[in-house]
Amino acid sequence: MPQQEKLQQKAKEILLEKKADVVIGYGKVETGNIGAVFITDPERTGELVWNNLCTTNLSVYLKRKEIKKLGKPCIIVKGCDAKALAVLEIENQIDRSAMTVIGVECFGVQDRCEPQYKCASCNVQLPPHCDFVIERDTKQSAPQGSRYEKLEMLDNMDSKERFEYWKQELSRCIKCYACRQNCPMCYCDVCVVDKNRPIRIDTSATLKGNFAWNILRAFHLAGRCVGCGACSAACPAGIDLDLLNLTLAKASEENFGYIAGVQRNVEPLVGTFSPDDKEEFIR
Amino acid sequence: MSQIISRKTIEQLIGKLQSEGGHAAAPVAAGKRYFFRPLQKAEQLVLDGKIMPVNSVKEFFFPPHEVICRYQYEGKELQITDAEPFEKEQIIFGARPCDAASLPILDKIFAWDYQDRFYQQRRENTTVVTLACQQPDNSCFCTSVGLSPDTTSGADAELLELGNDLYEVRCYTEKGKKLFEGLTEESVKTGKTAAPPEIRFDMERVSKYLSEHFDDSIYSTTSLRCVGCGACTYICPTCHCFDIVDEGGAAKGCRVKNWDTCQFAMFTLHASGHNPRGEQAVRQRNRVQHKFAIYPSKFGAVLCTGCGNCTRECSASLGIRPVLELIDKKAES
């Protein structure tokens, strides 16, 4: 049976058994593109779509109060999205016992007609940490790329060139916060950039304000970003925000052996204290 | 007979403008996408009627960030200095006709209850040269809001591609004529514009329905997949909300005008914590009502040019067009 059909059937079953009130999945929306759909009627699960255009990370909807109102969720995830759920779980943002997770086996998705960067080094074709996994009948070999390959471009620059690169890129930022809104990890009730008594981060879309915002966001994602690429895909200014997050992900891996989202039962990297920490200032 | 110009002559024109201290802006490539940006060099200019730059040229009249005044304490004396409006000459090349069409719409806003000298000065100093639309895409809906690919509203002059880096020039205003004076040659060739995209909804019906159904229930479903970023409004040629913020310290700083959007959760948040637009559904209603009912009731036209930017760039495949189509269906039934 085609994978999409199996997915539809499973979703229907879950709604019928009342394990969930709403299925957060992908569907063909009015624009003709693939977008998020929220299905509450078991008879409408045939609208669920699964193909390589299902790029967005649906776990971002778990934080939206409008979606929470729809009741107990059943969410459809790819491997990369499942990693995001693992981080949300260890940060106490979701209650896994109050939701159902359907993973779909994935061999890569497209972003603007091109394979998304993360897919070239993906090692989670079969999503981890799921209640159900919908496999594909025909398999493909796992990609062999390196997760940090893209960073070589930055590594080959000296600090002055790197600064020029970021100046050029961030000059296009318009502070629309599509990066934040599309990031499953950006779940703060009030984002630091929205705090205005006093203002902590310039709200201005100037080079100073844009550096402050984008670097701050990258730091807040250190040891938490799973590399789903939703920020880069959403950025209307075409800034490759992945590069900032990957830099910190690489630092987390190299210095602490920590890769966000791989395990469900670990403490968060930032936010835990260990007497073995090598830094003196913390003692 | 038509008037034609070569790309080389346009580049020379830009070079001359820049050497005299003027600014030129046009679509330029960044990665695999195009953006209206100030030109560093004339060669960067991309004149291709098939491309859809992400942003709108509105930012050359109403920038994302603008200093209004500066303040400074000297002892106990407060000194306030008004910021000078932008005085340089500016030429925009290659604006999409649907993008330029927003300018007469914005003119009404910035000269309504308050004369915004910053915007007005930029309008006076700027010449807008559009490039004829060659290929509407899936997101386009200019014909649904009463415009078409050959609209000339807001354009001082228009370029139409003839191939081989040649363009037909059509001048619509004195500014446009002055810009190209002595630079064009006569020719028998004439440029073409794309065929109009299909009409997606009945604008009159939508506007009427909206003005009679403020508190419609439709938004609670149409807004569900919106993630609440401001991309649609910031790249919209007609959205014009701004916030006034003080930046700097108590002793010295400036008061600035920054873009704002009705799509943020912070929009209309009261100091008490109450927010009359506390959910995405009512924020979406705000945007739709403003564009298709409130602005028309004040100024007699819709606050939308059908450029499709919002739908094209929406990370959730939403934007305003699908919402209008659904409202039209509801109004029809």
XYZ file of C-alpha atoms in Angstrom:
616
model
C 0.000 0.000 0.000
C 1.350 3.480 -0.820
C 2.805 5.262 2.189
C 0.326 8.147 1.943
C -2.617 5.774 2.079
C -1.177 3.966 5.097
C -0.754 7.327 6.772
C -4.351 8.324 6.058
C -5.590 5.037 7.422
C -3.569 5.329 10.618
C -4.758 8.910 11.155
C -8.374 7.839 10.672
C -7.927 5.018 13.155
C -6.481 7.391 15.757
C -9.365 9.846 15.382
C -11.963 7.077 15.452
C -10.430 5.552 18.567
C -10.460 9.046 20.075
C -6.770 8.839 20.864
C -6.585 12.373 19.457
C -8.969 15.218 18.657
C -6.985 16.720 15.816
C -4.457 15.429 13.331
C -1.808 17.988 12.459
C -0.611 16.928 9.041
C 0.171 18.019 5.513
C -2.416 18.615 2.833
C -2.945 20.347 -0.461
C -4.095 23.859 0.433
C -5.965 26.500 -1.581
C -2.793 27.859 -3.186
C -2.168 24.454 -4.742
C 0.889 24.035 -2.528
C 1.421 21.772 0.430
C 0.633 23.325 3.784
C -0.413 22.356 7.260
C -3.907 20.970 7.711
C -5.753 20.315 10.941
C -8.147 17.425 10.627
C -10.737 16.703 13.285
C -13.190 14.629 11.244
C -12.121 10.977 10.680
C -13.898 11.068 7.314
C -11.547 13.802 6.115
C -8.261 12.000 6.734
C -8.136 11.279 2.987
C -7.015 14.890 2.603
C -3.698 14.085 4.236
C -0.785 14.235 1.851
C 2.678 12.828 2.174
C 5.344 13.588 -0.429
C 8.707 15.314 -0.766
C 7.072 18.754 -0.643
C 6.068 18.258 2.990
C 8.936 20.458 4.061
C 7.633 22.507 6.981
C 8.201 21.314 10.517
C 4.703 20.826 11.900
C 5.894 20.621 15.493
C 5.888 24.424 15.410
C 2.091 24.299 15.680
C 2.211 22.599 19.071
C 3.066 25.952 20.670
C 0.235 27.889 19.001
C -2.636 28.564 21.373
C -5.091 28.441 18.457
C -4.027 24.839 17.791
C -3.974 23.845 21.456
C -7.660 24.788 21.557
C -8.440 22.061 19.022
C -7.725 19.458 21.679
C -5.418 16.479 22.026
C -3.093 16.425 19.033
C -1.824 13.698 16.770
C 1.140 15.069 14.876
C 2.820 13.833 11.721
C 6.582 14.125 11.739
C 9.609 13.425 9.614
C 12.817 12.267 11.282
C 14.118 15.820 11.677
C 10.822 16.995 13.161
C 10.817 14.066 15.574
C 14.153 15.332 16.915
C 12.469 18.659 17.627
C 9.801 16.838 19.637
C 12.523 15.171 21.694
C 13.998 18.563 22.609
C 10.564 19.987 23.413
C 9.950 16.997 25.642
C 13.177 17.300 27.631
C 12.470 21.011 28.025
C 9.022 20.178 29.442
C 7.142 21.918 26.654
C 5.051 18.968 25.576
C 3.455 16.065 27.347
C 4.083 13.018 25.201
C 1.480 11.009 27.075
C -1.181 13.503 25.931
C -0.349 13.278 22.250
C 0.162 10.793 19.457
C 3.124 10.973 17.123
C 3.070 9.394 13.675
C 6.448 9.286 12.003
C 6.729 8.994 8.235
C 9.752 7.436 6.645
C 11.379 10.165 4.587
C 14.071 10.198 1.917
C 14.401 13.955 1.641
C 12.206 16.987 1.058
C 12.391 19.946 -1.295
C 12.758 23.597 -0.493
C 12.012 25.895 -3.443
C 12.429 23.039 -5.936
C 15.766 21.932 -4.482
C 16.612 19.200 -1.998
C 16.821 20.784 1.425
C 20.351 21.033 2.824
C 19.710 18.926 5.914
C 18.531 15.979 3.827
C 22.002 15.342 2.377
C 23.285 14.253 5.779
C 20.065 12.896 7.248
C 20.424 9.796 9.409
C 16.813 9.532 10.528
C 14.886 8.304 7.482
C 12.857 6.326 10.000
C 11.747 8.922 12.547
C 12.827 8.142 16.105
C 10.698 8.490 19.262
C 7.343 7.947 17.506
C 4.210 6.050 18.539
C 3.739 4.774 14.991
C 6.061 4.789 12.018
C 4.710 4.615 8.494
C 7.321 2.960 6.329
C 7.750 3.158 2.612
C 7.586 0.013 0.512
C 10.569 0.965 -1.616
C 13.703 1.965 0.215
C 16.514 4.278 -0.757
C 20.053 4.273 0.565
C 20.831 6.744 3.331
C 22.738 9.860 2.261
C 26.410 10.066 3.154
C 26.944 13.838 3.437
C 28.372 15.622 6.452
C 26.062 17.754 8.549
C 28.588 20.559 8.807
C 29.732 20.621 5.180
C 28.087 23.964 4.592
C 30.230 25.538 7.296
C 33.402 24.996 5.284
C 32.537 28.074 3.286
C 32.657 30.161 6.462
C 35.697 28.345 7.842
C 37.634 29.230 4.723
C 37.119 32.934 5.353
C 39.227 35.026 7.704
C 37.353 36.918 10.397
C 37.176 40.105 8.324
C 35.712 38.276 5.324
C 33.272 36.488 7.567
C 32.140 39.750 9.085
C 31.652 41.199 5.593
C 29.629 38.141 4.600
C 27.302 38.507 7.555
C 27.031 42.261 7.076
C 25.889 41.652 3.522
C 23.437 38.924 4.477
C 21.977 40.517 7.598
C 21.532 43.852 5.837
C 18.498 42.251 4.188
C 16.845 41.222 7.474
C 13.560 43.085 7.941
C 12.780 41.746 11.421
C 9.634 39.944 10.316
C 10.564 37.174 12.773
C 9.596 34.422 10.350
C 12.664 32.579 11.720
C 11.337 32.730 15.258
C 7.742 31.950 14.378
C 8.730 28.920 12.309
C 11.122 27.560 14.924
C 9.737 24.861 17.211
C 12.328 25.845 19.826
C 11.228 29.495 19.948
C 8.338 28.971 22.323
C 8.838 31.809 24.836
C 5.612 33.547 25.823
C 7.340 36.877 25.432
C 10.418 36.851 23.255
C 13.297 38.935 24.586
C 13.092 41.113 21.482
C 9.490 41.991 22.371
C 10.364 43.086 25.894
C 10.028 46.827 26.020
C 10.306 47.777 29.666
C 13.167 48.361 29.044
C 13.961 47.526 25.430
C 16.764 44.951 25.488
C 17.316 44.390 21.805
C 16.919 47.170 19.215
C 13.696 46.604 17.355
C 15.172 48.476 14.406
C 16.047 46.600 11.245
C 19.449 48.271 11.134
C 22.722 46.421 10.872
C 23.190 46.808 14.637
C 19.671 45.630 15.424
C 19.858 42.788 12.923
C 23.173 41.494 14.262
C 21.826 41.712 17.798
C 18.663 39.794 16.954
C 20.113 37.049 14.784
C 23.095 36.352 16.998
C 20.952 36.382 20.103
C 18.566 33.901 18.544
C 21.445 31.652 17.502
C 22.805 31.634 21.060
C 19.407 30.796 22.473
C 19.395 27.772 20.179
C 22.813 26.491 21.176
C 22.541 22.823 22.080
C 18.827 22.936 21.215
C 18.610 23.418 17.444
C 17.994 20.125 15.679
C 18.810 21.556 12.251
C 15.344 21.210 10.743
C 16.110 24.225 8.529
C 12.678 25.811 9.007
C 14.246 29.217 9.741
C 16.288 29.312 6.532
C 13.355 28.035 4.505
C 11.007 30.665 5.925
C 13.338 33.676 5.786
C 11.932 36.015 3.122
C 15.282 37.787 3.025
C 16.943 34.549 1.920
C 19.455 34.622 4.776
C 20.956 31.211 5.446
C 20.275 31.211 9.178
C 21.198 27.518 9.252
C 24.819 28.620 9.172
C 24.533 30.340 12.553
C 22.724 27.447 14.164
C 24.995 24.807 12.657
C 28.043 26.652 13.987
C 26.699 26.321 17.515
C 25.491 22.767 16.937
C 29.000 21.879 15.857
C 30.419 23.541 18.960
C 27.989 21.544 21.134
C 28.985 18.313 19.463
C 32.730 18.950 19.487
C 32.963 20.273 23.017
C 30.299 18.322 24.838
C 29.514 15.387 22.566
C 25.913 16.599 22.550
C 23.616 16.411 19.538
C 20.197 17.884 20.204
C 17.192 15.654 19.620
C 18.985 12.338 19.348
C 17.976 11.124 22.781
C 14.748 11.590 24.684
C 15.962 10.872 28.175
C 18.812 13.310 28.619
C 19.157 16.633 30.365
C 19.327 19.702 28.151
C 22.892 20.761 27.357
C 22.363 24.346 28.417
C 20.532 24.393 31.712
C 22.305 21.541 33.421
C 25.147 21.725 35.846
C 27.761 19.111 36.373
C 30.559 19.172 38.968
C 32.810 17.965 36.161
C 32.263 21.089 34.084
C 35.638 22.333 33.014
C 34.772 26.014 33.330
C 35.835 27.574 36.645
C 33.381 30.453 36.667
C 30.452 28.195 37.385
C 31.812 26.887 40.687
C 7.197 54.872 -33.738
C 8.511 53.784 -30.351
C 11.477 54.934 -28.304
C 14.102 52.358 -27.406
C 17.115 52.275 -25.109
C 19.957 49.814 -24.586
C 20.999 48.305 -21.283
C 24.372 49.957 -21.733
C 22.762 53.399 -21.872
C 20.739 52.575 -18.742
C 23.951 51.547 -16.978
C 25.566 54.819 -18.033
C 22.568 56.716 -16.743
C 22.929 54.965 -13.376
C 26.671 55.673 -13.324
C 26.021 59.367 -13.943
C 23.339 59.515 -11.241
C 25.647 57.844 -8.731
C 28.590 60.103 -9.565
C 26.335 63.073 -8.837
C 25.456 61.657 -5.413
C 22.098 60.153 -6.352
C 20.831 56.681 -5.485
C 19.693 53.939 -7.817
C 17.766 50.869 -6.749
C 16.781 47.824 -8.758
C 16.362 44.067 -8.500
C 19.696 42.409 -7.731
C 20.506 38.757 -7.222
C 21.341 37.441 -3.756
C 21.843 33.713 -3.723
C 19.130 32.306 -5.940
C 16.606 35.030 -5.247
C 16.132 38.653 -6.236
C 15.637 41.675 -4.029
C 15.146 45.380 -4.667
C 18.370 46.790 -3.284
C 20.376 49.996 -3.668
C 22.764 49.361 -6.561
C 26.450 49.349 -5.670
C 27.429 49.068 -9.329
C 25.234 49.568 -12.388
C 26.158 46.072 -13.674
C 24.299 44.465 -10.760
C 21.005 45.569 -12.267
C 18.718 42.687 -13.260
C 16.097 43.667 -15.823
C 14.023 40.582 -16.438
C 10.238 40.786 -16.620
C 9.963 37.155 -15.515
C 11.558 37.514 -12.104
C 9.636 38.245 -8.948
C 11.793 40.099 -6.438
C 10.877 39.115 -2.898
C 10.398 42.588 -1.465
C 8.536 45.709 -2.513
C 9.911 49.067 -3.647
C 7.890 50.674 -0.851
C 10.995 50.517 1.292
C 12.640 53.254 -0.774
C 9.827 55.602 0.280
C 8.934 54.160 3.650
C 12.084 52.434 4.938
C 11.970 49.728 7.626
C 13.797 52.094 9.956
C 13.923 55.867 9.931
C 15.188 58.387 12.481
C 12.630 61.129 13.163
C 14.581 63.190 15.673
C 17.550 63.057 18.003
C 17.624 64.088 21.649
C 20.401 64.966 24.009
C 20.639 66.333 27.531
C 23.228 69.083 28.100
C 23.131 69.379 31.863
C 19.435 69.815 32.545
C 18.712 71.243 29.105
C 17.075 68.909 26.620
C 17.996 69.481 23.016
C 15.829 67.990 20.296
C 16.955 68.076 16.686
C 14.635 67.082 13.871
C 16.097 64.572 11.462
C 16.362 65.897 7.940
C 14.218 64.148 5.357
C 16.025 62.277 2.630
C 17.100 64.785 0.013
C 19.020 62.762 -2.529
C 17.735 62.050 -5.968
C 16.640 58.439 -6.319
C 15.720 56.317 -9.311
C 14.120 52.906 -9.089
C 14.603 50.658 -12.112
C 12.681 47.516 -12.859
C 9.830 47.928 -10.382
C 7.002 45.518 -11.104
C 3.913 47.395 -12.368
C 1.848 45.933 -9.493
C 4.460 47.146 -7.030
C 4.583 50.708 -8.422
C 0.774 50.765 -8.367
C 0.981 50.827 -4.570
C 2.523 54.306 -4.558
C -0.625 56.320 -5.367
C -2.359 54.164 -2.720
C 0.284 54.960 -0.097
C 0.316 58.654 -1.070
C -3.192 58.961 0.341
C -2.171 57.468 3.681
C 0.924 59.590 4.173
C -0.951 62.806 3.303
C -4.183 62.115 5.139
C -4.540 63.338 8.722
C -0.810 63.908 8.970
C 1.577 65.147 6.310
C 4.482 62.702 6.515
C 7.324 64.813 5.175
C 9.745 61.869 5.198
C 7.602 59.865 2.816
C 6.575 62.861 0.744
C 10.131 64.100 0.279
C 11.218 60.694 -0.954
C 8.297 60.573 -3.364
C 9.269 63.951 -4.769
C 12.917 62.963 -5.169
C 12.261 59.596 -6.745
C 11.608 58.534 -10.313
C 9.998 55.120 -10.741
C 10.788 53.124 -13.857
C 8.802 49.920 -14.111
C 9.547 46.857 -16.204
C 6.627 45.311 -18.062
C 5.425 42.075 -16.522
C 6.297 39.073 -18.687
C 5.037 36.149 -16.692
C 2.534 36.226 -13.856
C 2.955 33.215 -11.585
C 0.634 31.108 -9.485
C 0.475 33.666 -6.696
C -0.428 36.669 -8.880
C -3.920 38.166 -8.734
C -3.637 41.728 -10.067
C -6.695 41.210 -12.262
C -8.769 40.334 -9.204
C -8.203 43.813 -7.708
C -8.878 45.743 -10.892
C -5.299 46.010 -12.152
C -3.523 44.136 -14.926
C 0.046 43.375 -16.051
C -0.003 46.527 -18.203
C -1.068 48.878 -15.423
C 0.891 52.144 -15.451
C -0.289 53.524 -12.131
C 2.591 54.897 -10.069
C 5.090 54.564 -12.927
C 6.971 57.584 -14.266
C 8.234 55.494 -17.140
C 8.118 51.877 -18.226
C 10.615 49.595 -19.915
C 9.474 46.725 -22.146
C 11.934 44.027 -23.098
C 12.792 43.692 -26.784
C 15.572 41.126 -26.420
C 19.307 41.638 -27.007
C 19.480 44.012 -24.022
C 17.177 46.507 -25.728
C 14.069 48.006 -24.161
C 11.184 50.065 -25.391
C 10.702 53.140 -23.197
C 7.295 54.577 -22.487
C 7.209 57.761 -20.446
C 4.087 58.578 -18.458
C 5.061 61.650 -16.426
C 7.283 64.721 -16.756
C 9.779 63.049 -14.404
C 9.925 60.051 -16.688
C 10.353 62.160 -19.810
C 13.142 64.163 -18.176
C 14.999 61.009 -17.140
C 15.159 59.514 -20.622
C 15.439 62.748 -22.588
C 18.054 62.444 -25.337
C 18.895 58.838 -24.377
C 16.450 56.946 -26.564
C 16.333 56.186 -30.260
C 13.358 55.861 -32.537
C 12.397 52.378 -33.610
C 9.566 50.391 -35.127
C 9.872 47.700 -32.473
C 7.376 47.600 -29.657
C 7.449 45.588 -26.460
C 4.758 43.320 -25.108
C 3.201 42.662 -21.754
C 2.158 39.320 -20.367
C -1.380 38.028 -20.734
C -3.417 38.844 -17.623
C -3.649 36.139 -14.957
C -7.055 34.622 -14.247
C -9.470 36.458 -11.969
C -9.532 34.660 -8.621
C -12.361 36.424 -6.802
C -14.959 39.135 -7.189
C -13.462 42.132 -5.418
C -16.711 44.100 -5.213
C -18.503 41.150 -3.682
C -15.679 40.553 -1.197
C -15.580 44.221 -0.156
C -19.326 44.388 0.252
C -19.412 41.172 2.274
C -16.581 42.351 4.514
C -18.191 45.691 5.243
C -21.381 43.886 6.279
C -19.747 41.002 8.187
C -17.036 42.384 10.429
C -17.108 39.578 12.940
C -17.167 36.669 10.522
C -16.329 33.192 11.779
C -14.278 32.284 8.698
C -10.966 33.505 10.112
C -10.885 30.899 12.875
C -10.274 28.281 10.183
C -8.436 30.329 7.542
C -5.863 31.537 10.067
C -5.078 28.151 11.606
C -1.925 27.476 9.652
C -0.595 31.033 10.043
C 2.447 30.980 12.338
C 2.198 34.686 13.150
C 5.295 36.157 11.528
C 5.208 39.490 9.742
C 6.689 38.461 6.396
C 3.455 38.999 4.417
C 3.034 42.546 5.653
C 6.682 43.555 5.350
C 6.983 42.519 1.723
C 3.505 43.851 0.928
C 3.683 46.974 -1.250
C 0.711 48.565 0.508
C 1.076 47.610 4.192
C 2.292 50.711 5.960
C 2.066 50.228 9.737
C 4.871 51.582 11.835
C 5.801 51.876 15.471
C 7.544 54.811 17.115
C 10.355 53.786 19.440
C 13.030 55.618 21.375
C 16.501 54.199 21.011
C 19.557 55.020 23.047
C 19.988 56.031 26.664
C 18.330 58.582 28.936
C 20.976 61.188 28.136
C 21.200 60.763 24.396
C 19.389 58.900 21.683
C 16.927 59.114 18.857
C 13.276 58.589 18.163
C 12.707 56.206 15.282
C 9.932 54.992 13.059
C 10.128 51.204 12.567
C 7.915 48.944 10.513
C 5.245 47.182 12.539
C 2.672 44.579 11.630
C -0.829 43.574 12.654
C 0.250 39.929 12.490
C 2.439 39.993 15.608
C 1.051 38.920 18.967
C 2.320 42.272 20.304
C -0.007 44.175 17.969
C -2.512 46.290 19.966
C -1.313 44.764 23.237
C -2.449 47.152 25.957
C -0.307 48.112 28.951
C -2.886 46.321 31.121
C -2.080 43.047 29.384
C -5.416 42.972 27.559
C -5.274 42.601 23.800
C -8.384 43.187 21.662
C -6.542 41.404 18.824
C -5.276 38.587 20.996
C -5.632 35.737 18.510
C -4.278 35.111 15.039
C -7.811 34.866 13.648
C -8.704 38.427 14.601
C -5.313 39.652 13.464
C -5.962 38.070 10.096
C -9.413 39.677 10.093
C -7.709 42.986 10.816
C -5.500 42.683 7.760
C -8.282 41.586 5.437
C -10.737 44.205 6.731
C -8.167 46.982 6.516
C -7.300 46.182 2.936
C -10.728 45.418 1.526
C -13.228 47.302 3.690
C -11.693 50.008 5.888
C -9.244 51.595 3.443
C -11.847 51.500 0.624
C -14.398 53.213 2.886
C -11.965 56.070 3.427
C -10.196 56.350 0.099
C -12.374 54.553 -2.421
C -9.833 51.956 -3.548
C -8.559 48.674 -2.122
C -5.291 48.489 -0.209
C -3.918 45.682 -2.357
C -2.389 45.496 -5.825
C -2.598 41.731 -6.265
C 1.185 41.420 -6.560
C 1.048 38.073 -4.786
C 4.137 38.734 -2.636
C 2.361 37.647 0.556
C 1.204 34.342 -0.873
C 4.425 33.670 -2.781
C 6.645 34.050 0.281
C 4.397 32.744 3.046
C 6.142 29.901 4.858
C 2.722 28.395 5.582
C 1.467 28.657 1.958
C -1.128 31.192 3.025
C -0.904 34.945 2.351
C -4.045 36.944 1.710
C -5.259 35.473 -1.580
C -6.612 32.118 -0.341
C -8.479 33.953 2.421
C -10.112 36.311 -0.093
C -11.077 33.395 -2.325
C -12.769 31.648 0.592
C -14.566 34.827 1.630
C -15.763 35.268 -1.951
C -17.120 31.710 -1.991
C -18.921 32.350 1.273
C -20.302 35.667 -0.001
C -21.531 34.015 -3.175
C -23.457 31.286 -1.410
